[in-house]
PDB file of C-alpha atoms in Angstrom:
ATOM      1  CA  UNK X   1       1.876  -6.486 -17.441  1.00 89.00           C
ATOM      2  CA  UNK X   2       2.320  -3.612 -19.871  1.00 94.00           C
ATOM      3  CA  UNK X   3       0.552  -0.844 -17.964  1.00 96.00           C
ATOM      4  CA  UNK X   4      -1.721  -0.020 -15.041  1.00 97.00           C
ATOM      5  CA  UNK X   5      -4.469   1.359 -17.264  1.00 91.00           C
ATOM      6  CA  UNK X   6      -7.864  -0.272 -16.817  1.00 85.00           C
ATOM      7  CA  UNK X   7      -6.883  -2.622 -13.995  1.00 92.00           C
ATOM      8  CA  UNK X   8      -9.939  -4.823 -13.553  1.00 90.00           C
ATOM      9  CA  UNK X   9      -9.274  -5.387  -9.865  1.00 95.00           C
ATOM     10  CA  UNK X  10      -7.072  -3.971  -7.140  1.00 97.00           C
ATOM     11  CA  UNK X  11      -3.503  -5.123  -7.769  1.00 98.00           C
ATOM     12  CA  UNK X  12      -2.328  -6.644  -4.477  1.00 98.00           C
ATOM     13  CA  UNK X  13       1.396  -6.796  -3.793  1.00 98.00           C
ATOM     14  CA  UNK X  14       2.883  -8.973  -1.057  1.00 98.00           C
ATOM     15  CA  UNK X  15       5.882  -6.863  -0.019  1.00 98.00           C
ATOM     16  CA  UNK X  16       8.469  -9.450   0.969  1.00 98.00           C
ATOM     17  CA  UNK X  17      11.214  -6.843   0.994  1.00 97.00           C
ATOM     18  CA  UNK X  18      13.989  -8.225   3.168  1.00 97.00           C
ATOM     19  CA  UNK X  19      11.803 -10.470   5.327  1.00 97.00           C
ATOM     20  CA  UNK X  20      13.660 -13.456   3.863  1.00 98.00           C
ATOM     21  CA  UNK X  21      16.696 -12.129   5.808  1.00 97.00           C
ATOM     22  CA  UNK X  22      19.128 -13.323   3.162  1.00 97.00           C
ATOM     23  CA  UNK X  23      17.758 -16.862   2.891  1.00 98.00           C
ATOM     24  CA  UNK X  24      16.813 -18.065  -0.594  1.00 98.00           C
ATOM     25  CA  UNK X  25      14.837 -20.876   1.039  1.00 98.00           C
ATOM     26  CA  UNK X  26      12.764 -18.392   3.031  1.00 98.00           C
ATOM     27  CA  UNK X  27      12.224 -16.302  -0.099  1.00 98.00           C
ATOM     28  CA  UNK X  28      10.754 -19.342  -1.874  1.00 98.00           C
ATOM     29  CA  UNK X  29       8.491 -20.056   1.103  1.00 98.00           C
ATOM     30  CA  UNK X  30       7.267 -16.469   1.067  1.00 98.00           C
ATOM     31  CA  UNK X  31       6.437 -16.661  -2.645  1.00 98.00           C
ATOM     32  CA  UNK X  32       4.514 -19.898  -2.058  1.00 98.00           C
ATOM     33  CA  UNK X  33       2.543 -18.359   0.809  1.00 98.00           C
ATOM     34  CA  UNK X  34       1.866 -15.170  -1.165  1.00 98.00           C
ATOM     35  CA  UNK X  35       0.340 -17.268  -3.928  1.00 98.00           C
ATOM     36  CA  UNK X  36      -1.859 -19.177  -1.481  1.00 98.00           C
ATOM     37  CA  UNK X  37      -2.981 -15.909   0.109  1.00 98.00           C
ATOM     38  CA  UNK X  38      -4.315 -14.592  -3.197  1.00 98.00           C
ATOM     39  CA  UNK X  39      -1.755 -11.862  -3.861  1.00 98.00           C
ATOM     40  CA  UNK X  40      -1.170 -10.752  -7.454  1.00 98.00           C
ATOM     41  CA  UNK X  41       2.524 -10.009  -7.092  1.00 98.00           C
ATOM     42  CA  UNK X  42       5.540 -10.345  -4.834  1.00 98.00           C
ATOM     43  CA  UNK X  43       8.055  -7.564  -4.274  1.00 98.00           C
ATOM     44  CA  UNK X  44      11.641  -7.768  -3.137  1.00 98.00           C
ATOM     45  CA  UNK X  45      14.461  -5.271  -2.561  1.00 98.00           C
ATOM     46  CA  UNK X  46      17.650  -5.547  -4.578  1.00 98.00           C
ATOM     47  CA  UNK X  47      20.880  -3.790  -3.649  1.00 98.00           C
ATOM     48  CA  UNK X  48      24.622  -3.886  -3.386  1.00 97.00           C
ATOM     49  CA  UNK X  49      25.114  -2.782   0.195  1.00 98.00           C
ATOM     50  CA  UNK X  50      28.293  -0.852  -0.706  1.00 97.00           C
ATOM     51  CA  UNK X  51      26.242   1.353  -3.050  1.00 97.00           C
ATOM     52  CA  UNK X  52      23.407   1.734  -0.551  1.00 96.00           C
ATOM     53  CA  UNK X  53      24.732   2.215   2.997  1.00 97.00           C
ATOM     54  CA  UNK X  54      27.832   4.063   4.160  1.00 98.00           C
ATOM     55  CA  UNK X  55      30.339   1.575   5.596  1.00 97.00           C
ATOM     56  CA  UNK X  56      30.841   3.816   8.612  1.00 98.00           C
ATOM     57  CA  UNK X  57      27.248   2.950   9.604  1.00 97.00           C
ATOM     58  CA  UNK X  58      28.742  -0.360  10.716  1.00 98.00           C
ATOM     59  CA  UNK X  59      25.747  -2.008  12.410  1.00 96.00           C
ATOM     60  CA  UNK X  60      23.272  -1.033   9.702  1.00 96.00           C
ATOM     61  CA  UNK X  61      25.747  -1.962   6.966  1.00 98.00           C
ATOM     62  CA  UNK X  62      26.346  -5.408   8.456  1.00 97.00           C
ATOM     63  CA  UNK X  63      22.622  -6.157   8.779  1.00 96.00           C
ATOM     64  CA  UNK X  64      21.837  -5.142   5.189  1.00 97.00           C
ATOM     65  CA  UNK X  65      24.864  -7.053   3.942  1.00 97.00           C
ATOM     66  CA  UNK X  66      23.542 -10.188   5.616  1.00 97.00           C
ATOM     67  CA  UNK X  67      20.201  -9.699   3.827  1.00 98.00           C
ATOM     68  CA  UNK X  68      21.715  -9.567   0.328  1.00 98.00           C
ATOM     69  CA  UNK X  69      20.585 -12.222  -2.129  1.00 98.00           C
ATOM     70  CA  UNK X  70      22.813 -13.138  -5.055  1.00 98.00           C
ATOM     71  CA  UNK X  71      22.098 -12.344  -8.697  1.00 98.00           C
ATOM     72  CA  UNK X  72      21.476 -16.022  -9.303  1.00 98.00           C
ATOM     73  CA  UNK X  73      18.997 -16.078  -6.395  1.00 98.00           C
ATOM     74  CA  UNK X  74      17.042 -13.221  -7.966  1.00 98.00           C
ATOM     75  CA  UNK X  75      17.057 -14.874 -11.382  1.00 98.00           C
ATOM     76  CA  UNK X  76      15.591 -18.022  -9.900  1.00 98.00           C
ATOM     77  CA  UNK X  77      13.088 -16.111  -7.759  1.00 98.00           C
ATOM     78  CA  UNK X  78      11.860 -14.222 -10.824  1.00 98.00           C
ATOM     79  CA  UNK X  79      11.354 -17.442 -12.774  1.00 98.00           C
ATOM     80  CA  UNK X  80       9.700 -19.149  -9.807  1.00 98.00           C
ATOM     81  CA  UNK X  81       7.303 -16.264  -9.152  1.00 98.00           C
ATOM     82  CA  UNK X  82       6.177 -16.184 -12.758  1.00 98.00           C
ATOM     83  CA  UNK X  83       5.653 -19.949 -12.799  1.00 98.00           C
ATOM     84  CA  UNK X  84       3.406 -19.438  -9.793  1.00 98.00           C
ATOM     85  CA  UNK X  85       1.383 -16.871 -11.747  1.00 98.00           C
ATOM     86  CA  UNK X  86       2.696 -13.931  -9.698  1.00 98.00           C
ATOM     87  CA  UNK X  87       4.160 -10.718 -11.061  1.00 98.00           C
ATOM     88  CA  UNK X  88       7.749 -10.219  -9.963  1.00 98.00           C
ATOM     89  CA  UNK X  89       8.619  -6.745  -8.670  1.00 98.00           C
ATOM     90  CA  UNK X  90      11.693  -5.417  -6.967  1.00 98.00           C
ATOM     91  CA  UNK X  91      12.951  -2.111  -5.645  1.00 98.00           C
ATOM     92  CA  UNK X  92      16.485  -1.335  -6.820  1.00 98.00           C
ATOM     93  CA  UNK X  93      18.565   0.775  -4.447  1.00 98.00           C
ATOM     94  CA  UNK X  94      21.400   1.488  -6.858  1.00 97.00           C
ATOM     95  CA  UNK X  95      22.014   1.816 -10.599  1.00 98.00           C
ATOM     96  CA  UNK X  96      23.715  -1.553 -10.929  1.00 98.00           C
ATOM     97  CA  UNK X  97      20.759  -3.335  -9.316  1.00 98.00           C
ATOM     98  CA  UNK X  98      18.334  -1.475 -11.575  1.00 98.00           C
ATOM     99  CA  UNK X  99      20.226  -2.538 -14.688  1.00 98.00           C
ATOM    100  CA  UNK X 100      20.366  -6.130 -13.464  1.00 98.00           C
ATOM    101  CA  UNK X 101      16.645  -6.182 -12.642  1.00 98.00           C
ATOM    102  CA  UNK X 102      15.614  -4.745 -16.011  1.00 98.00           C
ATOM    103  CA  UNK X 103      15.552  -8.251 -17.501  1.00 97.00           C
ATOM    104  CA  UNK X 104      13.829  -9.874 -14.528  1.00 98.00           C
ATOM    105  CA  UNK X 105      11.041  -7.650 -13.209  1.00 98.00           C
ATOM    106  CA  UNK X 106       7.547  -7.069 -14.520  1.00 98.00           C
ATOM    107  CA  UNK X 107       7.420  -3.755 -12.665  1.00 98.00           C
ATOM    108  CA  UNK X 108      10.012  -1.448 -11.107  1.00 98.00           C
ATOM    109  CA  UNK X 109       9.316   0.062  -7.687  1.00 98.00           C
ATOM    110  CA  UNK X 110      10.929   3.230  -6.335  1.00 98.00           C
ATOM    111  CA  UNK X 111      10.949   3.449  -2.544  1.00 98.00           C
ATOM    112  CA  UNK X 112       9.951   6.518  -0.568  1.00 98.00           C
ATOM    113  CA  UNK X 113      13.581   6.854   0.477  1.00 98.00           C
ATOM    114  CA  UNK X 114      14.592   7.331  -3.157  1.00 98.00           C
ATOM    115  CA  UNK X 115      11.669   9.303  -4.585  1.00 98.00           C
ATOM    116  CA  UNK X 116      13.949  12.360  -4.749  1.00 98.00           C
ATOM    117  CA  UNK X 117      16.760  10.357  -6.393  1.00 98.00           C
ATOM    118  CA  UNK X 118      15.849  11.568  -9.879  1.00 98.00           C
ATOM    119  CA  UNK X 119      18.759   9.860 -11.577  1.00 98.00           C
ATOM    120  CA  UNK X 120      17.587   6.461 -10.341  1.00 98.00           C
ATOM    121  CA  UNK X 121      13.965   7.221 -11.284  1.00 98.00           C
ATOM    122  CA  UNK X 122      14.936   8.218 -14.827  1.00 98.00           C
ATOM    123  CA  UNK X 123      17.217   5.197 -15.173  1.00 98.00           C
ATOM    124  CA  UNK X 124      14.444   2.781 -14.160  1.00 98.00           C
ATOM    125  CA  UNK X 125      12.019   4.595 -16.471  1.00 98.00           C
ATOM    126  CA  UNK X 126      14.446   4.172 -19.378  1.00 98.00           C
ATOM    127  CA  UNK X 127      13.633   0.456 -19.508  1.00 98.00           C
ATOM    128  CA  UNK X 128       9.996   1.333 -20.359  1.00 97.00           C
ATOM    129  CA  UNK X 129       8.547  -1.072 -17.827  1.00 98.00           C
ATOM    130  CA  UNK X 130       5.672  -0.065 -15.525  1.00 98.00           C
ATOM    131  CA  UNK X 131       6.933   2.051 -12.661  1.00 98.00           C
ATOM    132  CA  UNK X 132       5.502   2.386  -9.143  1.00 99.00           C
ATOM    133  CA  UNK X 133       6.684   5.254  -6.948  1.00 99.00           C
ATOM    134  CA  UNK X 134       5.910   5.532  -3.237  1.00 98.00           C
ATOM    135  CA  UNK X 135       5.236   9.097  -2.097  1.00 98.00           C
ATOM    136  CA  UNK X 136       6.385   9.003   1.529  1.00 98.00           C
ATOM    137  CA  UNK X 137       8.149  12.203   2.664  1.00 98.00           C
ATOM    138  CA  UNK X 138       6.877  14.126  -0.398  1.00 98.00           C
ATOM    139  CA  UNK X 139       4.434  16.997  -0.577  1.00 98.00           C
ATOM    140  CA  UNK X 140       2.090  17.379  -3.531  1.00 98.00           C
ATOM    141  CA  UNK X 141       4.317  19.845  -5.399  1.00 98.00           C
ATOM    142  CA  UNK X 142       7.213  17.393  -5.203  1.00 98.00           C
ATOM    143  CA  UNK X 143       5.008  14.607  -6.555  1.00 98.00           C
ATOM    144  CA  UNK X 144       4.022  16.843  -9.481  1.00 98.00           C
ATOM    145  CA  UNK X 145       7.706  17.514 -10.119  1.00 98.00           C
ATOM    146  CA  UNK X 146       8.309  13.779 -10.529  1.00 98.00           C
ATOM    147  CA  UNK X 147       5.420  13.624 -12.990  1.00 98.00           C
ATOM    148  CA  UNK X 148       6.917  16.549 -14.945  1.00 98.00           C
ATOM    149  CA  UNK X 149      10.290  14.800 -14.929  1.00 98.00           C
ATOM    150  CA  UNK X 150       8.792  11.638 -16.396  1.00 98.00           C
ATOM    151  CA  UNK X 151       6.650  13.570 -18.870  1.00 98.00           C
ATOM    152  CA  UNK X 152       9.803  15.311 -20.091  1.00 98.00           C
ATOM    153  CA  UNK X 153      11.397  11.971 -20.995  1.00 98.00           C
ATOM    154  CA  UNK X 154       8.066  10.840 -22.483  1.00 98.00           C
ATOM    155  CA  UNK X 155       7.462   8.030 -20.006  1.00 98.00           C
ATOM    156  CA  UNK X 156       3.879   6.798 -20.649  1.00 98.00           C
ATOM    157  CA  UNK X 157       1.470   7.878 -17.925  1.00 98.00           C
ATOM    158  CA  UNK X 158      -0.440   4.616 -18.299  1.00 98.00           C
ATOM    159  CA  UNK X 159       2.683   2.855 -16.991  1.00 98.00           C
ATOM    160  CA  UNK X 160       3.059   5.083 -13.941  1.00 98.00           C
ATOM    161  CA  UNK X 161       1.549   4.695 -10.473  1.00 98.00           C
ATOM    162  CA  UNK X 162       1.997   6.764  -7.331  1.00 98.00           C
ATOM    163  CA  UNK X 163       1.320   5.112  -3.973  1.00 98.00           C
ATOM    164  CA  UNK X 164       0.226   7.150  -0.979  1.00 98.00           C
ATOM    165  CA  UNK X 165       2.656   6.236   1.769  1.00 98.00           C
ATOM    166  CA  UNK X 166       3.680   7.444   5.205  1.00 98.00           C
ATOM    167  CA  UNK X 167       7.328   6.698   5.928  1.00 97.00           C
ATOM    168  CA  UNK X 168       7.150   5.498   9.496  1.00 97.00           C
ATOM    169  CA  UNK X 169       7.531   1.937  10.795  1.00 95.00           C
ATOM    170  CA  UNK X 170       4.921   1.226  11.988  1.00 96.00           C
ATOM    171  CA  UNK X 171       2.545   4.083  11.169  1.00 97.00           C
ATOM    172  CA  UNK X 172       0.154   5.110  13.947  1.00 97.00           C
ATOM    173  CA  UNK X 173      -3.520   5.002  12.980  1.00 97.00           C
ATOM    174  CA  UNK X 174      -3.897   8.757  13.408  1.00 97.00           C
ATOM    175  CA  UNK X 175      -0.984   9.367  11.014  1.00 98.00           C
ATOM    176  CA  UNK X 176      -2.188   7.169   8.124  1.00 98.00           C
ATOM    177  CA  UNK X 177      -3.993  10.074   6.390  1.00 98.00           C
ATOM    178  CA  UNK X 178      -5.845   7.796   3.992  1.00 98.00           C
ATOM    179  CA  UNK X 179      -7.872  10.649   2.512  1.00 98.00           C
ATOM    180  CA  UNK X 180      -4.701  11.477   0.585  1.00 98.00           C
ATOM    181  CA  UNK X 181      -5.635   8.579  -1.700  1.00 98.00           C
ATOM    182  CA  UNK X 182      -8.788  10.391  -2.792  1.00 97.00           C
ATOM    183  CA  UNK X 183      -6.868  13.650  -3.110  1.00 98.00           C
ATOM    184  CA  UNK X 184      -4.221  12.107  -5.368  1.00 98.00           C
ATOM    185  CA  UNK X 185      -6.885  10.382  -7.460  1.00 97.00           C
ATOM    186  CA  UNK X 186      -8.623  13.716  -8.032  1.00 97.00           C
ATOM    187  CA  UNK X 187      -5.440  15.648  -8.776  1.00 98.00           C
ATOM    188  CA  UNK X 188      -3.217  13.325 -10.812  1.00 98.00           C
ATOM    189  CA  UNK X 189      -3.765  11.710 -14.243  1.00 97.00           C
ATOM    190  CA  UNK X 190      -2.088   8.416 -13.300  1.00 98.00           C
ATOM    191  CA  UNK X 191      -2.919   5.278 -11.333  1.00 98.00           C
ATOM    192  CA  UNK X 192      -3.052   5.831  -7.569  1.00 98.00           C
ATOM    193  CA  UNK X 193      -2.506   3.205  -4.906  1.00 98.00           C
ATOM    194  CA  UNK X 194      -1.372   2.704  -1.329  1.00 98.00           C
ATOM    195  CA  UNK X 195       1.769   1.379   0.340  1.00 98.00           C
ATOM    196  CA  UNK X 196       0.909   0.420   3.907  1.00 98.00           C
ATOM    197  CA  UNK X 197       2.933   0.462   7.116  1.00 97.00           C
ATOM    198  CA  UNK X 198       0.043   0.366   9.596  1.00 98.00           C
ATOM    199  CA  UNK X 199      -0.237  -2.733  11.784  1.00 97.00           C
ATOM    200  CA  UNK X 200      -3.222  -4.864  10.763  1.00 97.00           C
ATOM    201  CA  UNK X 201      -5.301  -4.813   7.588  1.00 98.00           C
ATOM    202  CA  UNK X 202      -7.909  -2.108   8.283  1.00 98.00           C
ATOM    203  CA  UNK X 203      -6.012   0.647   6.478  1.00 98.00           C
ATOM    204  CA  UNK X 204      -5.744  -1.480   3.343  1.00 98.00           C
ATOM    205  CA  UNK X 205      -9.474  -2.205   3.409  1.00 98.00           C
ATOM    206  CA  UNK X 206     -10.197   1.528   3.658  1.00 98.00           C
ATOM    207  CA  UNK X 207      -7.699   2.225   0.864  1.00 98.00           C
ATOM    208  CA  UNK X 208      -9.537  -0.221  -1.382  1.00 98.00           C
ATOM    209  CA  UNK X 209     -12.839   1.472  -0.563  1.00 97.00           C
ATOM    210  CA  UNK X 210     -11.263   4.818  -1.530  1.00 97.00           C
ATOM    211  CA  UNK X 211     -10.372   3.432  -4.942  1.00 95.00           C
ATOM    212  CA  UNK X 212      -6.699   2.547  -4.523  1.00 98.00           C
ATOM    213  CA  UNK X 213      -5.902   0.421  -7.586  1.00 98.00           C
ATOM    214  CA  UNK X 214      -2.641  -0.930  -6.169  1.00 98.00           C
ATOM    215  CA  UNK X 215      -2.134  -1.973  -2.561  1.00 98.00           C
ATOM    216  CA  UNK X 216       1.229  -3.021  -1.194  1.00 98.00           C
ATOM    217  CA  UNK X 217       1.381  -4.729   2.193  1.00 98.00           C
ATOM    218  CA  UNK X 218       4.446  -6.087   3.972  1.00 98.00           C
ATOM    219  CA  UNK X 219       4.437  -9.879   4.189  1.00 98.00           C
ATOM    220  CA  UNK X 220       6.197 -12.316   6.503  1.00 98.00           C
ATOM    221  CA  UNK X 221       6.167 -15.978   7.427  1.00 97.00           C
ATOM    222  CA  UNK X 222       5.797 -15.120  11.131  1.00 96.00           C
ATOM    223  CA  UNK X 223       5.387 -11.789  12.889  1.00 95.00           C
ATOM    224  CA  UNK X 224       7.901 -12.906  15.533  1.00 94.00           C
ATOM    225  CA  UNK X 225      10.336 -14.304  12.939  1.00 94.00           C
ATOM    226  CA  UNK X 226      13.117 -12.098  14.344  1.00 91.00           C
ATOM    227  CA  UNK X 227      13.676  -8.652  15.808  1.00 91.00           C
ATOM    228  CA  UNK X 228      13.951  -7.153  12.306  1.00 93.00           C
ATOM    229  CA  UNK X 229      11.516  -4.224  12.251  1.00 91.00           C
ATOM    230  CA  UNK X 230       9.503  -5.186   9.172  1.00 95.00           C
ATOM    231  CA  UNK X 231       8.126  -8.470  10.561  1.00 96.00           C
ATOM    232  CA  UNK X 232       6.022  -6.617  13.155  1.00 93.00           C
ATOM    233  CA  UNK X 233       4.213  -4.433  10.609  1.00 94.00           C
ATOM    234  CA  UNK X 234       3.774  -7.280   8.103  1.00 98.00           C
ATOM    235  CA  UNK X 235       0.869  -9.653   7.656  1.00 97.00           C
ATOM    236  CA  UNK X 236       1.516 -13.360   8.121  1.00 98.00           C
ATOM    237  CA  UNK X 237       0.071 -15.794   5.547  1.00 98.00           C
ATOM    238  CA  UNK X 238      -3.156 -16.383   7.465  1.00 98.00           C
ATOM    239  CA  UNK X 239      -3.851 -12.675   7.898  1.00 98.00           C
ATOM    240  CA  UNK X 240      -2.816 -11.824   4.340  1.00 98.00           C
ATOM    241  CA  UNK X 241      -5.358 -14.302   3.012  1.00 98.00           C
ATOM    242  CA  UNK X 242      -8.054 -12.695   5.190  1.00 98.00           C
ATOM    243  CA  UNK X 243      -7.113  -9.255   3.908  1.00 98.00           C
ATOM    244  CA  UNK X 244      -7.282 -10.350   0.271  1.00 98.00           C
ATOM    245  CA  UNK X 245     -10.748 -11.811   0.823  1.00 98.00           C
ATOM    246  CA  UNK X 246     -11.928  -8.576   2.474  1.00 98.00           C
ATOM    247  CA  UNK X 247     -10.545  -6.390  -0.308  1.00 98.00           C
ATOM    248  CA  UNK X 248     -12.161  -8.523  -2.995  1.00 97.00           C
ATOM    249  CA  UNK X 249     -15.433  -8.199  -1.092  1.00 97.00           C
ATOM    250  CA  UNK X 250     -15.017  -4.417  -0.926  1.00 96.00           C
ATOM    251  CA  UNK X 251     -14.392  -4.353  -4.693  1.00 94.00           C
ATOM    252  CA  UNK X 252     -17.617  -6.230  -5.356  1.00 94.00           C
ATOM    253  CA  UNK X 253     -19.469  -3.727  -3.163  1.00 94.00           C
ATOM    254  CA  UNK X 254     -18.012  -0.675  -4.912  1.00 92.00           C
ATOM    255  CA  UNK X 255     -19.597  -1.455  -8.277  1.00 88.00           C
ATOM    256  CA  UNK X 256     -19.402   1.199 -10.985  1.00 85.00           C
ATOM    257  CA  UNK X 257     -19.073   4.977 -10.914  1.00 85.00           C
ATOM    258  CA  UNK X 258     -22.690   5.815 -11.758  1.00 90.00           C
ATOM    259  CA  UNK X 259     -26.115   5.737 -10.140  1.00 92.00           C
ATOM    260  CA  UNK X 260     -28.555   3.232 -11.563  1.00 91.00           C
ATOM    261  CA  UNK X 261     -31.286   0.800 -10.518  1.00 92.00           C
ATOM    262  CA  UNK X 262     -29.850  -2.659  -9.960  1.00 92.00           C
ATOM    263  CA  UNK X 263     -31.407  -5.837 -11.312  1.00 91.00           C
ATOM    264  CA  UNK X 264     -32.297  -7.009  -7.832  1.00 92.00           C
ATOM    265  CA  UNK X 265     -33.933  -3.661  -7.053  1.00 93.00           C
ATOM    266  CA  UNK X 266     -36.166  -4.097 -10.105  1.00 93.00           C
ATOM    267  CA  UNK X 267     -37.401  -7.378  -8.642  1.00 93.00           C
ATOM    268  CA  UNK X 268     -38.603  -5.462  -5.581  1.00 95.00           C
ATOM    269  CA  UNK X 269     -39.957  -2.464  -7.452  1.00 94.00           C
ATOM    270  CA  UNK X 270     -43.651  -3.387  -7.482  1.00 94.00           C
ATOM    271  CA  UNK X 271     -43.593  -4.753  -3.954  1.00 95.00           C
ATOM    272  CA  UNK X 272     -41.931  -1.703  -2.382  1.00 96.00           C
ATOM    273  CA  UNK X 273     -43.229   1.229  -4.436  1.00 97.00           C
ATOM    274  CA  UNK X 274     -46.670   2.789  -3.819  1.00 97.00           C
ATOM    275  CA  UNK X 275     -49.580   3.416  -6.170  1.00 97.00           C
ATOM    276  CA  UNK X 276     -52.758   5.490  -6.152  1.00 98.00           C
ATOM    277  CA  UNK X 277     -55.864   3.700  -4.898  1.00 98.00           C
ATOM    278  CA  UNK X 278     -59.380   4.987  -4.111  1.00 98.00           C
ATOM    279  CA  UNK X 279     -60.202   5.481  -0.446  1.00 98.00           C
ATOM    280  CA  UNK X 280     -63.929   4.604  -0.680  1.00 97.00           C
ATOM    281  CA  UNK X 281     -66.831   3.717  -2.967  1.00 98.00           C
ATOM    282  CA  UNK X 282     -67.300   6.686  -5.325  1.00 98.00           C
ATOM    283  CA  UNK X 283     -70.063   7.316  -7.844  1.00 97.00           C
ATOM    284  CA  UNK X 284     -69.560   8.144 -11.487  1.00 96.00           C
ATOM    285  CA  UNK X 285     -69.413  11.921 -12.129  1.00 97.00           C
ATOM    286  CA  UNK X 286     -67.777  12.804  -8.805  1.00 97.00           C
ATOM    287  CA  UNK X 287     -65.160  15.566  -9.002  1.00 97.00           C
ATOM    288  CA  UNK X 288     -62.081  14.001  -7.475  1.00 97.00           C
ATOM    289  CA  UNK X 289     -60.311  15.545  -4.505  1.00 97.00           C
ATOM    290  CA  UNK X 290     -57.254  14.554  -2.498  1.00 97.00           C
ATOM    291  CA  UNK X 291     -59.455  12.778   0.064  1.00 97.00           C
ATOM    292  CA  UNK X 292     -60.527  10.288  -2.620  1.00 98.00           C
ATOM    293  CA  UNK X 293     -57.017   8.874  -2.986  1.00 98.00           C
ATOM    294  CA  UNK X 294     -54.710   6.837  -0.807  1.00 98.00           C
ATOM    295  CA  UNK X 295     -51.082   6.084  -1.615  1.00 98.00           C
ATOM    296  CA  UNK X 296     -50.175   2.562  -0.552  1.00 98.00           C
ATOM    297  CA  UNK X 297     -48.238  -0.492  -1.675  1.00 98.00           C
ATOM    298  CA  UNK X 298     -47.947  -2.346  -3.997  1.00 97.00           C
ATOM    299  CA  UNK X 299     -47.205  -0.439  -7.179  1.00 96.00           C
ATOM    300  CA  UNK X 300     -49.645  -1.100 -10.000  1.00 94.00           C
ATOM    301  CA  UNK X 301     -50.083   1.856 -12.320  1.00 91.00           C
ATOM    302  CA  UNK X 302     -49.608   5.420 -11.059  1.00 96.00           C
ATOM    303  CA  UNK X 303     -47.182   6.535  -8.341  1.00 97.00           C
ATOM    304  CA  UNK X 304     -47.462   9.260  -5.660  1.00 97.00           C
ATOM    305  CA  UNK X 305     -46.125  11.917  -8.011  1.00 97.00           C
ATOM    306  CA  UNK X 306     -49.069  11.340 -10.428  1.00 97.00           C
ATOM    307  CA  UNK X 307     -51.875  12.434  -8.076  1.00 97.00           C
ATOM    308  CA  UNK X 308     -51.831  16.011  -9.408  1.00 96.00           C
ATOM    309  CA  UNK X 309     -53.036  14.917 -12.837  1.00 94.00           C
ATOM    310  CA  UNK X 310     -56.259  13.457 -11.350  1.00 96.00           C
ATOM    311  CA  UNK X 311     -57.284  16.185  -8.917  1.00 97.00           C
ATOM    312  CA  UNK X 312     -60.341  18.125 -10.161  1.00 97.00           C
ATOM    313  CA  UNK X 313     -61.130  15.506 -12.829  1.00 96.00           C
ATOM    314  CA  UNK X 314     -64.547  13.840 -13.191  1.00 96.00           C
ATOM    315  CA  UNK X 315     -64.879  10.120 -12.489  1.00 97.00           C
ATOM    316  CA  UNK X 316     -66.093   8.211 -15.580  1.00 96.00           C
ATOM    317  CA  UNK X 317     -67.270   5.037 -13.792  1.00 96.00           C
ATOM    318  CA  UNK X 318     -68.313   3.880 -10.344  1.00 97.00           C
ATOM    319  CA  UNK X 319     -65.384   2.630  -8.239  1.00 97.00           C
ATOM    320  CA  UNK X 320     -65.103   0.709  -4.989  1.00 97.00           C
ATOM    321  CA  UNK X 321     -62.955   1.203  -1.936  1.00 98.00           C
ATOM    322  CA  UNK X 322     -59.322   0.214  -2.657  1.00 97.00           C
ATOM    323  CA  UNK X 323     -59.734  -0.024  -6.440  1.00 97.00           C
ATOM    324  CA  UNK X 324     -56.571   0.869  -8.348  1.00 97.00           C
ATOM    325  CA  UNK X 325     -56.572   4.248 -10.092  1.00 97.00           C
ATOM    326  CA  UNK X 326     -56.311   3.950 -13.872  1.00 95.00           C
ATOM    327  CA  UNK X 327     -56.591   6.498 -16.654  1.00 90.00           C
ATOM    328  CA  UNK X 328     -59.650   4.690 -18.062  1.00 90.00           C
ATOM    329  CA  UNK X 329     -61.641   5.655 -14.978  1.00 87.00           C
ATOM    330  CA  UNK X 330     -60.859   9.348 -15.120  1.00 87.00           C
TER     331      UNK X 330
END
């Protein structure tokens, strides 16, 4: 994947994150299930805990440390994902992880927690790979500042995507603010998507209907896998597959950004449109008035809007009740 420009379908990311809980075996299972579900990509998180969490935050530090996968694990996961036909994405949480991932990922992802960490953003951008940035905890001016930052270093806009995101876990329905997707699409000259933390799949379906070109949804083997927060707001394989099917259906419904008559509508045109017919037997030479016409189905020759051209004209031939109006008769 070289850019996000002209994506033919919504790019669906199964956000594995840390739901493997440090198990390479679980990570492989999650990739397998993501493929079966119909996802386009899997996304992990890569970090050295020492460069991510203060050691004095002992409980949090210990949990994240237990979730770390080794460099060799990530190398193998990247290869495995690509063999499965999935794009491999990861979020680096430190410079060392970003440098390591530069040879493994198809796309870099910047988390909402680090979207003000400009040094990390610029460092990831320096590898010239597509870059996704979640916009949780940012206002619009701050998002524009990131765009200016990347423009200044000449990072191609076609390789940049911003995802509407609300940084809460889980997000309440009333806080999802999905109209922001439309707002960002109207205001920014880059690809816009959605990173979801709402329980269920409804918000992702709405996001697709609003034109989100990238949708990221947390993914787990089981929602009760453990007490780790992310499992609750994730979709399990069965539900992820259902969501993918729904989004693909929404895409087919959206069609193209123009108003036209569809092929199937044309099949119904004559049956459903009305034409001008005579209301009674009328003799040749009669000056035609509105009472001489009825507007009924099916369509044959002239539609309702054409009646004005016949009013006050002289009939050239005798006609019978319900005869079609043609220009040869008038």
